[in-house]
CSV table of C-alpha atoms in Angstrom, one decimal:
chain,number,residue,atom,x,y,z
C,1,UNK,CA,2.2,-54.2,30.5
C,2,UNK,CA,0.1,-54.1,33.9
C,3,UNK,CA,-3.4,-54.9,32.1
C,4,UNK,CA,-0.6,-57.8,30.4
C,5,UNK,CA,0.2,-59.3,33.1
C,6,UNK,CA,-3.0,-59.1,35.2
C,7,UNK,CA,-5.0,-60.6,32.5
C,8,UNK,CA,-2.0,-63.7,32.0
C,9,UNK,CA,-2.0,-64.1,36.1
C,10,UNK,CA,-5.9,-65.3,35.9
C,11,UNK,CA,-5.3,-67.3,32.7
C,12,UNK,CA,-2.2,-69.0,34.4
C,13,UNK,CA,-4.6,-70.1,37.3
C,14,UNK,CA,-7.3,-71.2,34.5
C,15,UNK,CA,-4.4,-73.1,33.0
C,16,UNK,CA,-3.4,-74.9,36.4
C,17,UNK,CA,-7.3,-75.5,37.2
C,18,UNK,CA,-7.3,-77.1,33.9
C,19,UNK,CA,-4.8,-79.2,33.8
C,20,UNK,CA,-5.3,-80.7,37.5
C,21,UNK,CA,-9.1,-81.4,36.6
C,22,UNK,CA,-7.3,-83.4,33.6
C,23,UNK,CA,-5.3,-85.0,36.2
C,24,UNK,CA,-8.1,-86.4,38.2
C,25,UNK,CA,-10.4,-87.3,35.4
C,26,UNK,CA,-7.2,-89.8,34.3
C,27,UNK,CA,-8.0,-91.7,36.9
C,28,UNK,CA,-9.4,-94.8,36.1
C,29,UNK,CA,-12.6,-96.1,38.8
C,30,UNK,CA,-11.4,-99.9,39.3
C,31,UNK,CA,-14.3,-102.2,38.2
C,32,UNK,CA,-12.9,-105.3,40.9
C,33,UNK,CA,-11.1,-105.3,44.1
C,34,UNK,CA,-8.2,-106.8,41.9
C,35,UNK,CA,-7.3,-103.0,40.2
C,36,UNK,CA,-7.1,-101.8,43.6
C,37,UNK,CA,-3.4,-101.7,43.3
C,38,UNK,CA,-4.0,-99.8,40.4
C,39,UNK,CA,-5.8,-97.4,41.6
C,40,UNK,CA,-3.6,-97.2,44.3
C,41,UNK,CA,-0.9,-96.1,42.1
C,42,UNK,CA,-2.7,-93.9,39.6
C,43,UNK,CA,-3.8,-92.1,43.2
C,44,UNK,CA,-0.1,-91.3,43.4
C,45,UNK,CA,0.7,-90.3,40.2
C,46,UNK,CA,-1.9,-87.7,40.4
C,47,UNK,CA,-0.2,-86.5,43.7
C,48,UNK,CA,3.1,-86.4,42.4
C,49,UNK,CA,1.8,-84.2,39.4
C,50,UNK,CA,-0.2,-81.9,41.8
C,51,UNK,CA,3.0,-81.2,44.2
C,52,UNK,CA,5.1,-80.0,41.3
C,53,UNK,CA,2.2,-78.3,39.7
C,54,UNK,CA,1.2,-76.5,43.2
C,55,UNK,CA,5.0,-75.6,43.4
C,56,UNK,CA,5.4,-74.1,40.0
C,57,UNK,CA,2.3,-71.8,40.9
C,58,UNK,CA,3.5,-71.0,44.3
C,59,UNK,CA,7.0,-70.2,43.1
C,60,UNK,CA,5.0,-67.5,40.3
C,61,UNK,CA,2.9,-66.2,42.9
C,62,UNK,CA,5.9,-65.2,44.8
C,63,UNK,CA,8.0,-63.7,41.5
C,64,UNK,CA,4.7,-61.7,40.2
C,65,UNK,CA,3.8,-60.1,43.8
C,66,UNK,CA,7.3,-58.6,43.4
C,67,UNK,CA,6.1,-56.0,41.0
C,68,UNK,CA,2.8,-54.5,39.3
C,69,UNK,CA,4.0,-54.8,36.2
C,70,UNK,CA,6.2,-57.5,33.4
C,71,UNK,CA,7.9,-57.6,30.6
C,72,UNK,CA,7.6,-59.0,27.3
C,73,UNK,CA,10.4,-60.5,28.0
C,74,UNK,CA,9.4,-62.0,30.9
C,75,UNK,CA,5.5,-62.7,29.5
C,76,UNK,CA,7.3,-65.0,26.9
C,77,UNK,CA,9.3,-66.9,29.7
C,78,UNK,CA,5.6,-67.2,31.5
C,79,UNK,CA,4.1,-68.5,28.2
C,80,UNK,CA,6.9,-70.8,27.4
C,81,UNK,CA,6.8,-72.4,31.0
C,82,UNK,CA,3.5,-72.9,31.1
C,83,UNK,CA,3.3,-74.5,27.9
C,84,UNK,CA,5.7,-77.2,29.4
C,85,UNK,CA,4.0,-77.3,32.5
C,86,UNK,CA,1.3,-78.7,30.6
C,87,UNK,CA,3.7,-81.8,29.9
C,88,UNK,CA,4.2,-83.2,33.8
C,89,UNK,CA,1.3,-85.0,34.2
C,90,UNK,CA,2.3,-87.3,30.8
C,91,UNK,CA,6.1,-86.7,32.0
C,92,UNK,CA,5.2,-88.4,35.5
C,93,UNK,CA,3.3,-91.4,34.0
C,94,UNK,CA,6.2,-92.0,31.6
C,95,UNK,CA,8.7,-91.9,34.2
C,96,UNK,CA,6.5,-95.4,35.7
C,97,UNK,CA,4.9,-97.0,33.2
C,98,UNK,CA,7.2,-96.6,29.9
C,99,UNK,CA,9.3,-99.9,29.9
C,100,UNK,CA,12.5,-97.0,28.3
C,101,UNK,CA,13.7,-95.9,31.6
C,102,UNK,CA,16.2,-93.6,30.0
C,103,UNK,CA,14.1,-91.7,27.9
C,104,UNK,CA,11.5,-91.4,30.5
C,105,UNK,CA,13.9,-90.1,32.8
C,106,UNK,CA,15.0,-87.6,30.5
C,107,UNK,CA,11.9,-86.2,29.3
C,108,UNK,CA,10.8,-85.7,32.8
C,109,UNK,CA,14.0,-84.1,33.8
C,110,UNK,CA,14.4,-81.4,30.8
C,111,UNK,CA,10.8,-80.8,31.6
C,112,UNK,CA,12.1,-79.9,35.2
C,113,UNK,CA,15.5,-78.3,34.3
C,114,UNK,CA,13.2,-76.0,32.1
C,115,UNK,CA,10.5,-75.0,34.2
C,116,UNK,CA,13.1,-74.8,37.0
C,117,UNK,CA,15.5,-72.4,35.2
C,118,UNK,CA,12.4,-70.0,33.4
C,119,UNK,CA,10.5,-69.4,37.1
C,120,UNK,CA,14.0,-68.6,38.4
C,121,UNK,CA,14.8,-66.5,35.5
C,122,UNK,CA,11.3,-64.9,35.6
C,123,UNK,CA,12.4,-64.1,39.6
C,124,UNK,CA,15.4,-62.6,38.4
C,125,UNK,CA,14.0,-60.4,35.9
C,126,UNK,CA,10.8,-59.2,37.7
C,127,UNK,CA,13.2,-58.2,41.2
C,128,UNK,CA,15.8,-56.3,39.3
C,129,UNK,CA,13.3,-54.6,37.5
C,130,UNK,CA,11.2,-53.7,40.8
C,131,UNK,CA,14.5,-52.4,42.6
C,132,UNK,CA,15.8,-50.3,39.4
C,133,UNK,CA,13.1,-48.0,39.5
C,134,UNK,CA,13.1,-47.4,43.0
C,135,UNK,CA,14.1,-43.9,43.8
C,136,UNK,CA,16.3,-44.4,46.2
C,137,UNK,CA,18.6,-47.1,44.8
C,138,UNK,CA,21.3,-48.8,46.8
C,139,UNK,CA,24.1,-50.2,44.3
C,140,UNK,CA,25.5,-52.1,46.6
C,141,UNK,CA,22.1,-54.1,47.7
C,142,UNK,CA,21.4,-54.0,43.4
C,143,UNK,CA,24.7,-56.2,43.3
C,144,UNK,CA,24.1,-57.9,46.3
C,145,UNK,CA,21.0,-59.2,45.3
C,146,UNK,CA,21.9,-59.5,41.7
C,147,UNK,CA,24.7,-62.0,42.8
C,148,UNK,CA,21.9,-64.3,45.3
C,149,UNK,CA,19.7,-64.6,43.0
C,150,UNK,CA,22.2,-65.7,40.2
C,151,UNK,CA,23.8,-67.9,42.7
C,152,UNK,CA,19.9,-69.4,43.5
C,153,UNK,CA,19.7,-70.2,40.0
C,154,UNK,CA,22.6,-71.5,39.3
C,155,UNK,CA,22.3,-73.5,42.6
C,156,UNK,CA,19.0,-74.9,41.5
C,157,UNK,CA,19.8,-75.8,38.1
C,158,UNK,CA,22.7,-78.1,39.2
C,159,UNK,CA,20.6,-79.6,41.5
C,160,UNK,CA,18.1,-80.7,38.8
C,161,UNK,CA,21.2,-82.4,36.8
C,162,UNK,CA,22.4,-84.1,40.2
C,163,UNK,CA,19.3,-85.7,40.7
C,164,UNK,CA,19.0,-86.7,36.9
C,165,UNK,CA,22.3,-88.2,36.6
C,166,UNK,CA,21.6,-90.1,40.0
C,167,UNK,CA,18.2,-91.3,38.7
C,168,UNK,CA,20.0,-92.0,34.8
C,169,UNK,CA,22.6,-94.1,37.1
C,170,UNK,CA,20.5,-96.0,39.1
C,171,UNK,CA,17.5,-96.2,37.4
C,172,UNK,CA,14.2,-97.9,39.1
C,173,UNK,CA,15.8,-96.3,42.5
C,174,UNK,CA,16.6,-93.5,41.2
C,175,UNK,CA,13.1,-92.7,39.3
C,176,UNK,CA,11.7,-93.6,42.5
C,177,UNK,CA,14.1,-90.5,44.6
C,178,UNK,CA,13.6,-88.4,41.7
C,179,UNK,CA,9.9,-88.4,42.5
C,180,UNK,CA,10.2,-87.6,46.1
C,181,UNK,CA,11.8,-84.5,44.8
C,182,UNK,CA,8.7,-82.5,44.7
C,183,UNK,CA,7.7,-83.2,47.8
C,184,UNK,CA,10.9,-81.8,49.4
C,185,UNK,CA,10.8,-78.9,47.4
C,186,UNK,CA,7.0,-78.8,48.4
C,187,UNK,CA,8.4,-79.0,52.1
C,188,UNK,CA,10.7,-76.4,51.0
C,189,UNK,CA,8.3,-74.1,50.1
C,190,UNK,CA,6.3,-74.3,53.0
C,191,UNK,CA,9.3,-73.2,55.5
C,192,UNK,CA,10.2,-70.2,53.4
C,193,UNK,CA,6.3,-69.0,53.3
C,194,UNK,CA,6.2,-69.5,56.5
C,195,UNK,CA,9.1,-67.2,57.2
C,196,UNK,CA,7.7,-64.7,55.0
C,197,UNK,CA,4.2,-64.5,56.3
C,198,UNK,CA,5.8,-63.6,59.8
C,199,UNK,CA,7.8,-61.0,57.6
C,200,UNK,CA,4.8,-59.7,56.1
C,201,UNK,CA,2.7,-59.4,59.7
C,202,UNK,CA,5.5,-57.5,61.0
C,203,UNK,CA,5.4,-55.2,57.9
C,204,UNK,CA,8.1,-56.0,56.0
C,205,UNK,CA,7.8,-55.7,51.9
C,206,UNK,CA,8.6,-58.5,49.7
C,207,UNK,CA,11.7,-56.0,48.6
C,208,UNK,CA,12.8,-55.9,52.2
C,209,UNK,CA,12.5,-59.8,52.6
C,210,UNK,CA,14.7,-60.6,49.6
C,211,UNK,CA,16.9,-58.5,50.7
C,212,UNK,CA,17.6,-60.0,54.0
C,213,UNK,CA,18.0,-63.3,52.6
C,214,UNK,CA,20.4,-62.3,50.5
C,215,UNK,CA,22.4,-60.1,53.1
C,216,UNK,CA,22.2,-63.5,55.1
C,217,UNK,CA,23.9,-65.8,52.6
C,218,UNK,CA,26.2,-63.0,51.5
C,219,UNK,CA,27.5,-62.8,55.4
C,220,UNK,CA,27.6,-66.4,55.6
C,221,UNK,CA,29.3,-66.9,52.6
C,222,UNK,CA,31.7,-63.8,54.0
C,223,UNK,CA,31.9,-66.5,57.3
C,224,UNK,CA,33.2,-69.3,55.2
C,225,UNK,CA,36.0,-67.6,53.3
C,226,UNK,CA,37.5,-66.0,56.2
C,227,UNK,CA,37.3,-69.1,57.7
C,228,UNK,CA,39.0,-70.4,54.5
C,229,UNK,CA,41.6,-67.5,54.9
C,230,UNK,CA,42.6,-68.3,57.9
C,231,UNK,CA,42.8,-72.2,57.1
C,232,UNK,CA,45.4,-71.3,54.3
C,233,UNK,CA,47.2,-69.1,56.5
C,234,UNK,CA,48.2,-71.7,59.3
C,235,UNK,CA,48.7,-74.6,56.9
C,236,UNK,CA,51.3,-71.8,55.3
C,237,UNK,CA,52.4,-71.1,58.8
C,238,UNK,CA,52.5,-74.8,59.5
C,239,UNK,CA,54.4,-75.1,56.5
C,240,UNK,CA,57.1,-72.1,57.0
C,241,UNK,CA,57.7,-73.6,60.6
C,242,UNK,CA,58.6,-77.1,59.4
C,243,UNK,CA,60.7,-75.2,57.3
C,244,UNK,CA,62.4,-73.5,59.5
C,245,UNK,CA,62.9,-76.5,61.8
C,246,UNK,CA,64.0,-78.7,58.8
C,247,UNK,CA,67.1,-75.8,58.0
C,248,UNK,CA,67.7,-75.5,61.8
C,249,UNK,CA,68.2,-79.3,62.1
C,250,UNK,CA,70.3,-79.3,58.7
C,251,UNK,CA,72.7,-76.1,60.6
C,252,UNK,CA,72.9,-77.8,63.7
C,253,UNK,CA,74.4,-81.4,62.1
C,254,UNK,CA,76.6,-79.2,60.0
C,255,UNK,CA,78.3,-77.7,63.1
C,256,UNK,CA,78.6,-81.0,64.8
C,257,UNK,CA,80.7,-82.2,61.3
């Protein structure tokens, strides 16, 4: 499965060549300063399709320098999302220029929620592979890690649904935010490479890095429901001392009767 996935890793980047050059041949060279505007906003479609397209690749990048080798389960899952990455640029021009809002919106958002879920599903796959044939396996980092990277894609895929309700709900403002998406995620991305290119200088492994994160939200998450705890326990003590005042007063008017 190594020769696999080497030779699928430089057809992916043919694929994503391809499809960009595709994405800057669609636009159309205005013949008067009137289709300015236009141009203008095929300029940003292209943009829009190039953010989620760079993100897709960048999010790959990160799941395949995990391990040296795939599965076919997970070569499948590649296949499958690339074939629908295919789709954005015709998913993004929709979403403006088809006069069905509805539709539009959800076409470009099952293509989102599907890409979304297989590059996070592909992540999951590829790191518990790479960490089960360690030698030295930790169980306790295996479920750690098993239950962040659940949690991320679970975490995600809500997300997506949010922010196609919201854009179902509110339509022309609400295609509009659900563009900007990309860019935040594109923002996103950025901050967390940087993070891990300072990792990597200091000579940490992508293992190592993933593991971190996850011990971080696992300890925050610890945070919050000892926090919770002890919000339960003085509403409860609240509670009992009312109680107990409530039956003191009740004793005490008795006596005076």
């Amino acid at each position: 499965m190594k020769q696999l996935k080497e030779r699928f890793d430089a057809l992916s980047d043919a694929i994503v060549a391809i499809v960009m050059t595709i994405l800057v041949l669609e636009i159309a060279v205005p013949a008067t300063t009137k289709e300015l505007p236009y141009l203008l906003e095929e300029i940003a479609l292209f943009l829009v399709s190039f953010v989620i397209i760079i993100n897709f690749w960048y999010r790959r990048f990160q799941a395949m320098r995990a391990t040296e080798t795939t599965t076919f389960r997970t070569f499948v899952m590649d296949v499958i999302a690339h074939a629908i990455l295919s789709l954005y640029p015709l998913a993004t021009k929709m979403l403006v220029e088809f006069n069905i809002k509805w539709i539009a919106i959800i076409f470009f958002g099952g293509i989102n929620l599907a890409t979304a879920f297989l590059i996070n599903r592909m992540t999951y796959e590829l790191a518990m592979q790479t960490i089960k044939n360690l030698v030295d396996k930790d169980d306790e980092r295996i479920h750690m890690l098993n239950d962040w990277l659940k949690r991320r894609t679970l975490v995600s895929l809500i997300s997506d649904i949010v922010m196609m309700l919201i854009a179902l709900c509110f339509n022309t403002v609400g295609v509009y935010i659900y563009i900007l998406t990309p860019f935040l995620e594109f923002i996103g991305n950025f901050k967390r490479g940087r993070v891990m290119e300072v990792a990597f200088h200091e000579g940490q492994t992508f293992k190592e890095i993933v593991e971190h994160r996850a011990a971080v939200e696992n300890l925050q998450e610890r945070h919050e429901n000892i926090k919770q705890r002890q919000q339960i326990h003085r509403q409860e003590v609240a509670e009992r001392h009312a109680e107990h005042q409530k039956r003191h007063s009740k004793n005490h008017k008795s006596k005076k009767h």
